[in-house]
mmCIF file of C-alpha atoms and ligand atoms in Angstrom:
data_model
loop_
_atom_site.group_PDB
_atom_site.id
_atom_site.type_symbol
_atom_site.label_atom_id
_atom_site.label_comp_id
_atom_site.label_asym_id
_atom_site.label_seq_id
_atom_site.Cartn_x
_atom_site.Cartn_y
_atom_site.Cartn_z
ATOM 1 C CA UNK A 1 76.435 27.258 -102.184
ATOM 2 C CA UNK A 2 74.236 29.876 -104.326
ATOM 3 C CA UNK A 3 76.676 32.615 -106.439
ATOM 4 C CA UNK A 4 74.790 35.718 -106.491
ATOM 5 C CA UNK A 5 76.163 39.132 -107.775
ATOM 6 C CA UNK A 6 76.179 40.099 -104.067
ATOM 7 C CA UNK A 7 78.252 37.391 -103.070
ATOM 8 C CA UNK A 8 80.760 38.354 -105.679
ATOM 9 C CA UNK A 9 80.585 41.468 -104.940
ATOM 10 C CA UNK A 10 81.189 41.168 -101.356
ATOM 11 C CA UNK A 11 83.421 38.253 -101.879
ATOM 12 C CA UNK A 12 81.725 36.132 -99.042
ATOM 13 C CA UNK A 13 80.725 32.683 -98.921
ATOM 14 C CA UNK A 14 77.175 32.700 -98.002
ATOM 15 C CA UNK A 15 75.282 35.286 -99.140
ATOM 16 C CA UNK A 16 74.476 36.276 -96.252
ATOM 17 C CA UNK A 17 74.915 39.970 -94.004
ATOM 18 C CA UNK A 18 74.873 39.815 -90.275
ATOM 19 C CA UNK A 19 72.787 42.778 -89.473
ATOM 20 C CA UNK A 20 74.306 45.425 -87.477
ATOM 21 C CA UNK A 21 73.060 46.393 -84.101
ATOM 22 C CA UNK A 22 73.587 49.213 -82.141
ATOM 23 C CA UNK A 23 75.215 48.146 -78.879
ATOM 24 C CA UNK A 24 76.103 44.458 -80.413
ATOM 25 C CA UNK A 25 77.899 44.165 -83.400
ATOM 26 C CA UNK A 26 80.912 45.198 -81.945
ATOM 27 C CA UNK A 27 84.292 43.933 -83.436
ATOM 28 C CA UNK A 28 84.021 40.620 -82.137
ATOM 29 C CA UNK A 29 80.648 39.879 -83.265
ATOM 30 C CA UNK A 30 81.447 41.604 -86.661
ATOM 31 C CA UNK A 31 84.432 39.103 -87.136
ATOM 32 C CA UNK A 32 82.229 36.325 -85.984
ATOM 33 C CA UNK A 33 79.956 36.774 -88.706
ATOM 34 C CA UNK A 34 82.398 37.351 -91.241
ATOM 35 C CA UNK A 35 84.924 34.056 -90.025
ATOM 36 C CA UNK A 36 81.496 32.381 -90.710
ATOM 37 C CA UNK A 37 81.182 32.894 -94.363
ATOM 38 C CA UNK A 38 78.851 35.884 -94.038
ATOM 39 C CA UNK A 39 79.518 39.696 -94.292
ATOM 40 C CA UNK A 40 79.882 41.426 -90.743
ATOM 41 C CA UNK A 41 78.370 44.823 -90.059
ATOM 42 C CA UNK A 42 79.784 46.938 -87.701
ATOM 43 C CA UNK A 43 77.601 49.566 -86.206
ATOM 44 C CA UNK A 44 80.127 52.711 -86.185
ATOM 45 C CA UNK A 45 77.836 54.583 -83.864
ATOM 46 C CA UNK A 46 78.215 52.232 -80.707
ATOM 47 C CA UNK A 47 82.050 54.082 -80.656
ATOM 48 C CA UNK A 48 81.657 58.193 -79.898
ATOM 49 C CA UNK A 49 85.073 58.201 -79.911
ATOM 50 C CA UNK A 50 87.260 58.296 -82.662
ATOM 51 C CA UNK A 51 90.394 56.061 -81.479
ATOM 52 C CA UNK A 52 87.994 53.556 -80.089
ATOM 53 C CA UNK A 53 86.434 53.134 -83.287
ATOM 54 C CA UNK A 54 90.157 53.062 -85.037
ATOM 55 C CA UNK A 55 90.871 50.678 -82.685
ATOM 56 C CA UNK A 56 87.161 48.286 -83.459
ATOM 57 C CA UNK A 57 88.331 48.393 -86.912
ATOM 58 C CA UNK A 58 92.259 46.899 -86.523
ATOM 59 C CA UNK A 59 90.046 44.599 -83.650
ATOM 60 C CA UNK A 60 88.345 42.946 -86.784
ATOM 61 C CA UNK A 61 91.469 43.026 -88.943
ATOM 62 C CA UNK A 62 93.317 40.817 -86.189
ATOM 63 C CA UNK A 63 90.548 38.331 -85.586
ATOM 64 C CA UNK A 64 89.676 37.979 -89.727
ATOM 65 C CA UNK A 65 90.580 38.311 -93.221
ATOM 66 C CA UNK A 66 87.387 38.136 -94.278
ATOM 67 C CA UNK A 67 85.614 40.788 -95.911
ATOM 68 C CA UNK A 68 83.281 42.926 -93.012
ATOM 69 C CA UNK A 69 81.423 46.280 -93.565
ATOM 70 C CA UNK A 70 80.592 49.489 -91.461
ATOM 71 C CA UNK A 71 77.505 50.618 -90.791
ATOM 72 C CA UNK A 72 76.975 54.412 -90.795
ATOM 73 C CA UNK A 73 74.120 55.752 -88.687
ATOM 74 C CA UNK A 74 71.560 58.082 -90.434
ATOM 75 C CA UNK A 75 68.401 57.297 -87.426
ATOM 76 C CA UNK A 76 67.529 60.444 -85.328
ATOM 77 C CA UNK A 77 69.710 60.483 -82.557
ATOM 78 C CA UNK A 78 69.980 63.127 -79.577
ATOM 79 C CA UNK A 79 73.565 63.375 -80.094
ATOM 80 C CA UNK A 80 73.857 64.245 -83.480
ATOM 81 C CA UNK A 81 76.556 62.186 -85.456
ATOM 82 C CA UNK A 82 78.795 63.481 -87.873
ATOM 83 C CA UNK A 83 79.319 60.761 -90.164
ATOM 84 C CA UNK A 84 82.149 62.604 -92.069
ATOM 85 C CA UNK A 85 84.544 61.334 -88.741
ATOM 86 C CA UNK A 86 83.572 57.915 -89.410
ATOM 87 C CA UNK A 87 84.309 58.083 -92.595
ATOM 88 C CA UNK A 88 87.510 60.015 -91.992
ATOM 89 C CA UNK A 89 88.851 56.698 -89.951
ATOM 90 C CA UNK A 90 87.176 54.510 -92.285
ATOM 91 C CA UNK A 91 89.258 55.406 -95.519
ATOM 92 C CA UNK A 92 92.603 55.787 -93.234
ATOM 93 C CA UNK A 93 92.099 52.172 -91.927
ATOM 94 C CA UNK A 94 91.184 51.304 -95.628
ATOM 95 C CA UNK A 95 87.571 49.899 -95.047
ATOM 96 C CA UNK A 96 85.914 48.674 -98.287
ATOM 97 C CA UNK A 97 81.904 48.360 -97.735
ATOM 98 C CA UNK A 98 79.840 50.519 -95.966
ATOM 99 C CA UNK A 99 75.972 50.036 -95.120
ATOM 100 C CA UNK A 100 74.077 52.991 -94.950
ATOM 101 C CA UNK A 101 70.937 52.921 -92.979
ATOM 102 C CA UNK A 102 68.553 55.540 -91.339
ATOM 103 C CA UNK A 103 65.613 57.891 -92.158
ATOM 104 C CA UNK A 104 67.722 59.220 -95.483
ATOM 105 C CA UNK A 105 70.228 57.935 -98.101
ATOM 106 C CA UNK A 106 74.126 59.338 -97.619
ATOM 107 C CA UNK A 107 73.856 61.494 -100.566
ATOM 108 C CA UNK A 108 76.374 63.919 -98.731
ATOM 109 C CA UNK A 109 78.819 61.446 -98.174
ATOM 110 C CA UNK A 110 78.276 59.566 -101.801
ATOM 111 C CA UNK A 111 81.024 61.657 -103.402
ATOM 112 C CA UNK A 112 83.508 60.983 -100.770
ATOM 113 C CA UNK A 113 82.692 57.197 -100.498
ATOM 114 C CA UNK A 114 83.044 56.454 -104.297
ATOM 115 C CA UNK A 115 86.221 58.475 -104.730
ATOM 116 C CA UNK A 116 88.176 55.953 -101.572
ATOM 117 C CA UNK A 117 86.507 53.290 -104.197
ATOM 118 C CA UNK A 118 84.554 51.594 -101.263
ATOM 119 C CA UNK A 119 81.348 49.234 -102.208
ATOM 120 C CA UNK A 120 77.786 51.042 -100.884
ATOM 121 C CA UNK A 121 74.971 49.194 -99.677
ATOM 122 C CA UNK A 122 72.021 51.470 -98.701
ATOM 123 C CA UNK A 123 69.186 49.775 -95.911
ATOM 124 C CA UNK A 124 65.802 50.952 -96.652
ATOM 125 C CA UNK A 125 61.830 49.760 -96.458
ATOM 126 C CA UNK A 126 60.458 50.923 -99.803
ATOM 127 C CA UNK A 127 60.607 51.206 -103.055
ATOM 128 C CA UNK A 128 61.253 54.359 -103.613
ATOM 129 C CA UNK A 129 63.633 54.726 -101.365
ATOM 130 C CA UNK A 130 65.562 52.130 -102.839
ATOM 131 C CA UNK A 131 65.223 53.717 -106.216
ATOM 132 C CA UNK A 132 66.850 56.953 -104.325
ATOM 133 C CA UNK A 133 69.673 54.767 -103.323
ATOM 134 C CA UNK A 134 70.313 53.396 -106.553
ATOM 135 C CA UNK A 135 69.973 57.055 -108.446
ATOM 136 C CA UNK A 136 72.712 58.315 -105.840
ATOM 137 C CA UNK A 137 75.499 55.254 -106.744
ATOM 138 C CA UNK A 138 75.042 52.989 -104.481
ATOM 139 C CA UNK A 139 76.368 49.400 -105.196
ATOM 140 C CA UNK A 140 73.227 47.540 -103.818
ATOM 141 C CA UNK A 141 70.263 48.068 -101.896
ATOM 142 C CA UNK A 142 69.037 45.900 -98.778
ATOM 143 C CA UNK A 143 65.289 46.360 -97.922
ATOM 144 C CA UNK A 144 63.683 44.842 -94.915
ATOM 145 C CA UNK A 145 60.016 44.189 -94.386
ATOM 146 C CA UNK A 146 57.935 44.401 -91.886
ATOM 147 C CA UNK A 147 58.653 41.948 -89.846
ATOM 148 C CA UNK A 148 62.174 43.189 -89.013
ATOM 149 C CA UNK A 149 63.496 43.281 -85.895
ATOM 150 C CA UNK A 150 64.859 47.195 -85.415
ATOM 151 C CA UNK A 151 63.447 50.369 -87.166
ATOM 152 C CA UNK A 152 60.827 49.326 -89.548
ATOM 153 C CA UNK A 153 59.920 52.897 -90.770
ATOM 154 C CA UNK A 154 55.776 53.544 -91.317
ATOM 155 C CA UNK A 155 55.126 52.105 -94.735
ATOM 156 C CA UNK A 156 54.501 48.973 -93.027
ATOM 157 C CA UNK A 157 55.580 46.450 -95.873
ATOM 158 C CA UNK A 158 55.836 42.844 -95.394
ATOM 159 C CA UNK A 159 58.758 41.292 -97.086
ATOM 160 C CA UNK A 160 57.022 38.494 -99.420
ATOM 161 C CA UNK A 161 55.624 41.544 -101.824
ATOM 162 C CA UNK A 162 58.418 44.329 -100.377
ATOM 163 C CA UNK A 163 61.071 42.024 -102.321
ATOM 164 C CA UNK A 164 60.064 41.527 -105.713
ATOM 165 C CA UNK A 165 58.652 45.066 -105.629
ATOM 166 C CA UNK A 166 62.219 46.079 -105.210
ATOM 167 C CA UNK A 167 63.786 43.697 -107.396
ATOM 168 C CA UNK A 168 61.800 45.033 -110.325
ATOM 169 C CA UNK A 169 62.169 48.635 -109.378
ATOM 170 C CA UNK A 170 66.056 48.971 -109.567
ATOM 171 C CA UNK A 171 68.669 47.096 -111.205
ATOM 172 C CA UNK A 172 71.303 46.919 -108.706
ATOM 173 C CA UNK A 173 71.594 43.965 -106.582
ATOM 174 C CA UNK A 174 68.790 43.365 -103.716
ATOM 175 C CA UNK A 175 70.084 41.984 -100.239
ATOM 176 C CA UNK A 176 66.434 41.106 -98.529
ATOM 177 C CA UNK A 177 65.315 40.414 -94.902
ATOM 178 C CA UNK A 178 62.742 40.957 -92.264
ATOM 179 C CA UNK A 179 61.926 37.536 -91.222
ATOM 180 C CA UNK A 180 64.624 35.378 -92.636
ATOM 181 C CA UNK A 181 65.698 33.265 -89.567
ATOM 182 C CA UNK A 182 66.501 29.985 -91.372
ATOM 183 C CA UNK A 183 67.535 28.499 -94.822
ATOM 184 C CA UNK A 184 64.108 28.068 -95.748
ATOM 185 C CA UNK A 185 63.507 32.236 -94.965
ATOM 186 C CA UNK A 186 66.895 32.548 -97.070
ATOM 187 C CA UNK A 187 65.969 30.426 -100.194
ATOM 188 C CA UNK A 188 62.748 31.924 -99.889
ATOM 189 C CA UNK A 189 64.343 35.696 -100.271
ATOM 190 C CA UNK A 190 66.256 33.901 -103.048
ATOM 191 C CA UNK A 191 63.140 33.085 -105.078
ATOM 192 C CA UNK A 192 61.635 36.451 -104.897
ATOM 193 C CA UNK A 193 64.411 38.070 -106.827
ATOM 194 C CA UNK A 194 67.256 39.205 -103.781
ATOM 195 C CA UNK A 195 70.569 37.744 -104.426
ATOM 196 C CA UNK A 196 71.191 38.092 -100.445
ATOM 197 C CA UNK A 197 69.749 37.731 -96.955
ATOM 198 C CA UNK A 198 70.071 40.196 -94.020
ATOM 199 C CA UNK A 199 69.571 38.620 -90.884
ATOM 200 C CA UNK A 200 69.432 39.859 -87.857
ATOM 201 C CA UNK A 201 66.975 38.581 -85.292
ATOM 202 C CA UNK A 202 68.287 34.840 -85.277
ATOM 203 C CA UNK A 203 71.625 36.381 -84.493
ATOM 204 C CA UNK A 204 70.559 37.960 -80.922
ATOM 205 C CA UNK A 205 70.925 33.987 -80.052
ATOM 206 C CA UNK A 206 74.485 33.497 -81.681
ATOM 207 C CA UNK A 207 76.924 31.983 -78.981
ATOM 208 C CA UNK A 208 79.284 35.430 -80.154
ATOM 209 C CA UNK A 209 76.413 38.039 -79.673
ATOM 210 C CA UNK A 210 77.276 39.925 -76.217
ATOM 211 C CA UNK A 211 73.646 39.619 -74.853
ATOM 212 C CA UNK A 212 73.428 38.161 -71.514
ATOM 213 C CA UNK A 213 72.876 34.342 -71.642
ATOM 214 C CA UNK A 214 70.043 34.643 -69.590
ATOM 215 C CA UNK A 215 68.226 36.980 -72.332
ATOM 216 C CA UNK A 216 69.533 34.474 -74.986
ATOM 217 C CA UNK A 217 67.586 32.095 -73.292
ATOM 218 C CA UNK A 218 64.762 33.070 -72.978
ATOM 219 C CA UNK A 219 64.201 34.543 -76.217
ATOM 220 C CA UNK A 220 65.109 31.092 -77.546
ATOM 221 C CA UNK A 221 61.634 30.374 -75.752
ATOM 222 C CA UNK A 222 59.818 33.387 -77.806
ATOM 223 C CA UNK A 223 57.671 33.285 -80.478
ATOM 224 C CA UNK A 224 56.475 35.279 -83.455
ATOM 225 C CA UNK A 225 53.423 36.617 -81.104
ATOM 226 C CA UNK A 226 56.509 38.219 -78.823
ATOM 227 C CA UNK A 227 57.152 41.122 -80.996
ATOM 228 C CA UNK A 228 55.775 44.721 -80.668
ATOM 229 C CA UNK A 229 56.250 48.013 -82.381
ATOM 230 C CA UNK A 230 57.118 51.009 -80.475
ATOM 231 C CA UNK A 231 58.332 54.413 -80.485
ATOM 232 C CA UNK A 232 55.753 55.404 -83.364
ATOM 233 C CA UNK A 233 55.033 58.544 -81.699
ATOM 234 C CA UNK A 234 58.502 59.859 -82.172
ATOM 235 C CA UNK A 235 58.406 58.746 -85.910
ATOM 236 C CA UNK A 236 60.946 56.087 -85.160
ATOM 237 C CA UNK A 237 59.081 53.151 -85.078
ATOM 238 C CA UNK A 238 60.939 50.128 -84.052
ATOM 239 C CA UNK A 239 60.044 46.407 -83.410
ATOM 240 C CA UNK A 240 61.483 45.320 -80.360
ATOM 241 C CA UNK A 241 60.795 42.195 -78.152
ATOM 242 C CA UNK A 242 57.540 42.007 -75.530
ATOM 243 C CA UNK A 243 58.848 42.756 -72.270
ATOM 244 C CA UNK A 244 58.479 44.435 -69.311
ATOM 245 C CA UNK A 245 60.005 47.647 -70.681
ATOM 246 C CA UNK A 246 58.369 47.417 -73.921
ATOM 247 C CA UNK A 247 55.356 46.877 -72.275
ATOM 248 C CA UNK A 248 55.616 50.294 -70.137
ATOM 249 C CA UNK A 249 57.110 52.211 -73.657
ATOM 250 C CA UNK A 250 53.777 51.057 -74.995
ATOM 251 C CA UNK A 251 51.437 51.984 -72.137
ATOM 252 C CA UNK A 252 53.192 55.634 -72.058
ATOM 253 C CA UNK A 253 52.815 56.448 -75.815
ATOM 254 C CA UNK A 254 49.394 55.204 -75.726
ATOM 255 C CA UNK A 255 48.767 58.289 -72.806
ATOM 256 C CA UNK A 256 50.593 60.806 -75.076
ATOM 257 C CA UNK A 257 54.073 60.582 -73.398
ATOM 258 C CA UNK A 258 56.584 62.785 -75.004
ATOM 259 C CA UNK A 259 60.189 61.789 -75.281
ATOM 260 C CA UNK A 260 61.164 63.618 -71.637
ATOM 261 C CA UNK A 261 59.112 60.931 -70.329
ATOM 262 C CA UNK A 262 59.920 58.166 -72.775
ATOM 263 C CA UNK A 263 63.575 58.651 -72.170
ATOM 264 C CA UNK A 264 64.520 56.566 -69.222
ATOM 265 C CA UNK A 265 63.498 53.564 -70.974
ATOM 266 C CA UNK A 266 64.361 54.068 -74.423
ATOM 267 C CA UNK A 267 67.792 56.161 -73.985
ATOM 268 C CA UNK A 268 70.926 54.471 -75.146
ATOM 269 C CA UNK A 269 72.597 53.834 -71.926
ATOM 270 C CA UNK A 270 69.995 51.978 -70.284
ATOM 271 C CA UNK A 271 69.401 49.517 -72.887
ATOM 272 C CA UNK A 272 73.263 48.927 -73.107
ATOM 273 C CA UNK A 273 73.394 48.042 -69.765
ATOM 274 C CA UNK A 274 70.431 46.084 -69.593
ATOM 275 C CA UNK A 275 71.725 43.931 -72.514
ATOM 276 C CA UNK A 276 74.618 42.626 -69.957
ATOM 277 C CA UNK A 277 72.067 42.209 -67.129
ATOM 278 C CA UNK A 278 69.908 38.835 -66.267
ATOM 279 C CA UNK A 279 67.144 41.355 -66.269
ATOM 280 C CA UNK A 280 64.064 41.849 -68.804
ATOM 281 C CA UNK A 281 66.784 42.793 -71.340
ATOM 282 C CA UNK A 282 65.476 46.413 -71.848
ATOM 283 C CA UNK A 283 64.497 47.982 -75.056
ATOM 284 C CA UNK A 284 65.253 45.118 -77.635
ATOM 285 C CA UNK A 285 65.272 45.197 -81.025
ATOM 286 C CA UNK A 286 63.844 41.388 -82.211
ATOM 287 C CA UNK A 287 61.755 40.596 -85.559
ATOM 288 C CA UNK A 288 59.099 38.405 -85.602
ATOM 289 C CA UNK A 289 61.442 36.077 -86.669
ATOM 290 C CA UNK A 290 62.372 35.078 -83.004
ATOM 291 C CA UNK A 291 59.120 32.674 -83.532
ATOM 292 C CA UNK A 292 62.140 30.135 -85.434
ATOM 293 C CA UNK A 293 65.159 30.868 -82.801
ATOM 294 C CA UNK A 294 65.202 27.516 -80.850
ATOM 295 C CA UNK A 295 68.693 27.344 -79.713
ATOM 296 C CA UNK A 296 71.895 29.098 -78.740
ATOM 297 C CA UNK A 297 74.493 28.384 -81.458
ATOM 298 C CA UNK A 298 77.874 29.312 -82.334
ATOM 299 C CA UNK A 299 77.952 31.749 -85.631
ATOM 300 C CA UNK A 300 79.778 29.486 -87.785
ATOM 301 C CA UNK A 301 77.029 26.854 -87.113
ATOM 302 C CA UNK A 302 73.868 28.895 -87.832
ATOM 303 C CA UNK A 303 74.915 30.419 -91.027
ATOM 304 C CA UNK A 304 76.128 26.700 -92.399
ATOM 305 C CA UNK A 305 72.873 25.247 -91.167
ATOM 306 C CA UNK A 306 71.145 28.066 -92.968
ATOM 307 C CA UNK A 307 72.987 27.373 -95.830
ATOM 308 C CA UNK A 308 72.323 23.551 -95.983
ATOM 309 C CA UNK A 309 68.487 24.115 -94.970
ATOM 310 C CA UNK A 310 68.427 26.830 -97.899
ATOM 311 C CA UNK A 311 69.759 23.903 -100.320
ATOM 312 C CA UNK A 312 67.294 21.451 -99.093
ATOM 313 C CA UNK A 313 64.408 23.668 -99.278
ATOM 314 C CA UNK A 314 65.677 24.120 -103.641
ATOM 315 C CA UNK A 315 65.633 20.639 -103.554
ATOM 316 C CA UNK A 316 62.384 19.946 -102.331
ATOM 317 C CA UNK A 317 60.813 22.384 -105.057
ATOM 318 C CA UNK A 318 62.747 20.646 -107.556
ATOM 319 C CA UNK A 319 61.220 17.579 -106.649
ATOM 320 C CA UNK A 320 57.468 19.052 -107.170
ATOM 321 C CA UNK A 321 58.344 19.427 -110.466
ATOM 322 C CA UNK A 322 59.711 16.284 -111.858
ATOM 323 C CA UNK A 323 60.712 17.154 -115.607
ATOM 324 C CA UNK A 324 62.708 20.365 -114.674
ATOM 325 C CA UNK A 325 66.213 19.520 -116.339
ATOM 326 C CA UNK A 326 69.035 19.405 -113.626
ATOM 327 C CA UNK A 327 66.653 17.485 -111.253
ATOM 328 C CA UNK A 328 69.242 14.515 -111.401
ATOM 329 C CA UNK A 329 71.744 16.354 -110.312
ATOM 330 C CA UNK A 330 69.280 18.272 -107.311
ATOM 331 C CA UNK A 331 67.493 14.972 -106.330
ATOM 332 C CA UNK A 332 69.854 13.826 -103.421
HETATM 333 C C1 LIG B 401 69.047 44.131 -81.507
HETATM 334 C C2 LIG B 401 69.027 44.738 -82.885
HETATM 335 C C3 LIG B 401 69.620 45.967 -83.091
HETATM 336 C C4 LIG B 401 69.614 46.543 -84.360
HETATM 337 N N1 LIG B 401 70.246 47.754 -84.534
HETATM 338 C C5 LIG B 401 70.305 48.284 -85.776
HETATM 339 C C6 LIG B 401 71.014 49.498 -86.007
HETATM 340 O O1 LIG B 401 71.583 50.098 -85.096
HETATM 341 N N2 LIG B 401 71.043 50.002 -87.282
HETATM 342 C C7 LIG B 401 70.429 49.352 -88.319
HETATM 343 O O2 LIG B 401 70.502 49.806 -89.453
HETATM 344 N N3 LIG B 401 69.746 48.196 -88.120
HETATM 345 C C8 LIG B 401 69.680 47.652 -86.896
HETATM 346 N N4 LIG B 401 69.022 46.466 -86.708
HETATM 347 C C9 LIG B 401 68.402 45.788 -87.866
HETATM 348 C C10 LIG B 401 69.302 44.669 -88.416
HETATM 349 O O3 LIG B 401 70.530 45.184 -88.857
HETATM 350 C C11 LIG B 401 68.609 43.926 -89.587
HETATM 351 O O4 LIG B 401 68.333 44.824 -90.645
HETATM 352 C C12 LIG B 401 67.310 43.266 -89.148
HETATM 353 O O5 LIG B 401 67.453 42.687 -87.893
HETATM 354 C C13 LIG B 401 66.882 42.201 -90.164
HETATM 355 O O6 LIG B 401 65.614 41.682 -89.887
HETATM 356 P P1 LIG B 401 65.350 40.421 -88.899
HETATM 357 O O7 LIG B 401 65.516 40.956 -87.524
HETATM 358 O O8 LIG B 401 63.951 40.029 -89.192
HETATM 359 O O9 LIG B 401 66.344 39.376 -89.232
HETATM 360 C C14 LIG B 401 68.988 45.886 -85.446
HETATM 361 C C15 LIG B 401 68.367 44.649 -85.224
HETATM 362 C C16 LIG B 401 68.387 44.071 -83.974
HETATM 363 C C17 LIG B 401 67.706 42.733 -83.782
#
C-alpha cells in the first residue's frame, strides 16, 4: 500500500482518515475505522459531558490498538464549547492526534497541545487558511473541496485545483477530500500532491455507521444530483443530502427565515434523532460523493477495496505510458 509522510506519521495502514461526524463517529465507529487500517476521528462535541467523553475515549481503547484521533469543534454552535475541557480529558486519557476543524484554527489551544506532544491536523477549505494552520504548528493540514459532504465554508473550491493549490502553498503534509468515495477518488488525491484521503460521505453507508438502515439504503440509491447546500444565510454553509427537510431548510432561507425559525429543523436534537428513525433522515450531512455509494459494507471492506481500486487505478496510468521504468513490476 502507498507510504506517505501522513501514514507515518499517523502510523496507519491506509492513508486514509474516517471523517468525523457530529452525532456518528462515536467510539464504535471511531474504532471501526481505525481496526480497518484507517485513522478514526472522534467528534468530541457529540459528548457535553465530561465523564461520557472519558468514558468514549477508554470505549475506543478497549475495542482497538490502533491509532484514532479527536476531533475538536471550532463551528458556531448555540452552546458554546469550551474546548480547554476536552482537551483537559484528552491529555489525562493520553490521546495523541487531534483534528481541528471549524470557522478558525486552535491557536489558543496550540501551546497546550504541543507541550502533551500530541500530533495536530487542522481541517480547512483554503489556502490561506491552511497556511494559518501551518504558521501556528500544526503537524498537517486536511482541506476539503467543494464537494464535501458537511460545512464547506463560502470560498466554494472544488478539490481537483483546491489540492495542489495547497500542496504548493505549505510544506507540511496535505490529507485531501471532498469527493473521494473510492480508490480511484483516493489515487486521484494522491496525484495532486496530498499524501492522504479524508473520507467521509462513503462512510454514512459503512455497516458500523449508527444511521438507520433504512437511510443507509436509500442513500445507497442517491446520486451526485442529491446534494444541496444549506444554511448559507447563517454563514454556515453545509452540504447535506436532498430531502424532505433539506428541502423545507431551503424554501425558508430563500423567504428570509432567521435562525428562530430555522431551528426546528436544523437544531442538534432533531437531527440526532432522526438519524435512528426510518424517516427522511433529517438534516444530513452527504457530499456529492454519494453519486459512487452503491452498497452497504462493513468498514474493513470499503477501506481495503479502496485501497486495491487506488492500486489498480496507478496501474492503469502506468500502462499509458509504456517506457516508465518500474512498469514490470506495476503491469499485473
Ligand atoms: C454526516 C456528516 C457529518 C459530519 N460532521 C462533521 C463535523 O461535525 N465536524 C467536521 O469537522 N466535519 C464533519 N463532517 C465532514 C467530514 O469529516 C469530512 O471532512 C467530509 O465528509 C469529507 O468529504 P466527503 O463527504 O466528500 O467524503 C461531516 C460529514 C458528514 C457526511
Amino acid at each position: 500500500m502507498f507510504k506517505t509522510r501522513i501514514s507515518e506519521l499517523l502510523g496507519i495502514e491506509y492513508p486514509i482518515v474516517g471523517g468525523t461526524m457530529m452525532h456518528l463517529a462515536l467510539a464504535e465507529y471511531t474504532a471501526a475505522v481505525s481496526e480497518a487500517g484507517g485513522l478514526g476521528v472522534l467528534a468530541s462535541a457529540n459528548y457535553k459531558d465530561m465523564e461520557k467523553f472519558r468514558e468514549a475515549l477508554r470505549q475506543i481503547r478497549r475495542l482497538t490498538r490502533k491509532p484514532f484521533a479527536v476531533n475538536l469543534n471550532f463551528f458556531p454552535a448555540l452552546n458554546q464549547i469550551d474546548n480547554n475541557q476536552y482537551l483537559d480529558v484528552m491529555i489525562d486519557e493520553g490521546v495523541k492526534i487531534v483534528e481541528s476543524s471549524g470557522h478558525r484554527a486552535p491557536e489558543d489551544l496550540v501551546g497546550r497541545i504541543k507541550k502533551a506532544g500530541m500530533i495536530l491536523i487542522h481541517k480547512c477549505v483554503g489556502v490561506r487558511y491552511a497556511k494559518k494552520a501551518e504558521s501556528i504548528g500544526a503537524d498537517a493540514v486536511t482541506v476539503v473541496g467543494y464537494e464535501n459532504g458537511g460545512a464547506t465554508g463560502n470560498l466554494d473550491i472544488g478539490t481537483l485545483c483546491l489540492v495542489p493549490r495547497v500542496v504548493d502553498s505549505v510544506r507540511i503534509p496535505v490529507i485531501a477530500g471532498g469527493g473521494v468515495a473510492d480508490g480511484r477518488g483516493l489515487a486521484a488525491v494522491l496525484a495532486l500532491g496530498a499524501e492522504g484521503a479524508i473520507i467521509g460521505t462513503r462512510l454514512l453507508v459503512a455497516e458500523e455507521t449508527p444511521l438507520h438502515p433504512e437511510i443507509k439504503k436509500r442513500l445507497c440509491q442517491a446520486t451526485e444530483l442529491d446534494t444541496r447546500l444549506v444554511l448559507r444565510s447563517l454563514e454556515n454553509t453545509h452540504r447535506v443530502w436532498k430531502n424532505e427537510t433539506s428541502d423545507k431548510v431551503a424554501e425558508l432561507e430563500a423567504k428570509g427565515a432567521g435562525l428562530e425559525e430555522l431551528l426546528p429543523l436544523i437544531s442538534g436534537m432533531v437531527t440526532k434523532e432522526k438519524f435512528q428513525q426510518a424517516s427522511d433522515g433529517g438534516l444530513l450531512a452527504c457530499g456529492q460523493g454519494i453519486g459512487l455509494c452503491t452498497r452497504i459494507q462493513p468498514m474493513r471492506e470499503i477501506l481495503a477495496e479502496m485501497a486495491r481500486q487506488a492500486e489498480e487505478a496507478l496501474r492503469r496510468l502506468h500502462r499509458l505510458m509504456p517506457r516508465l521504468p518500474g512498469q514490470d513490476q506495476l503491469a499485473h
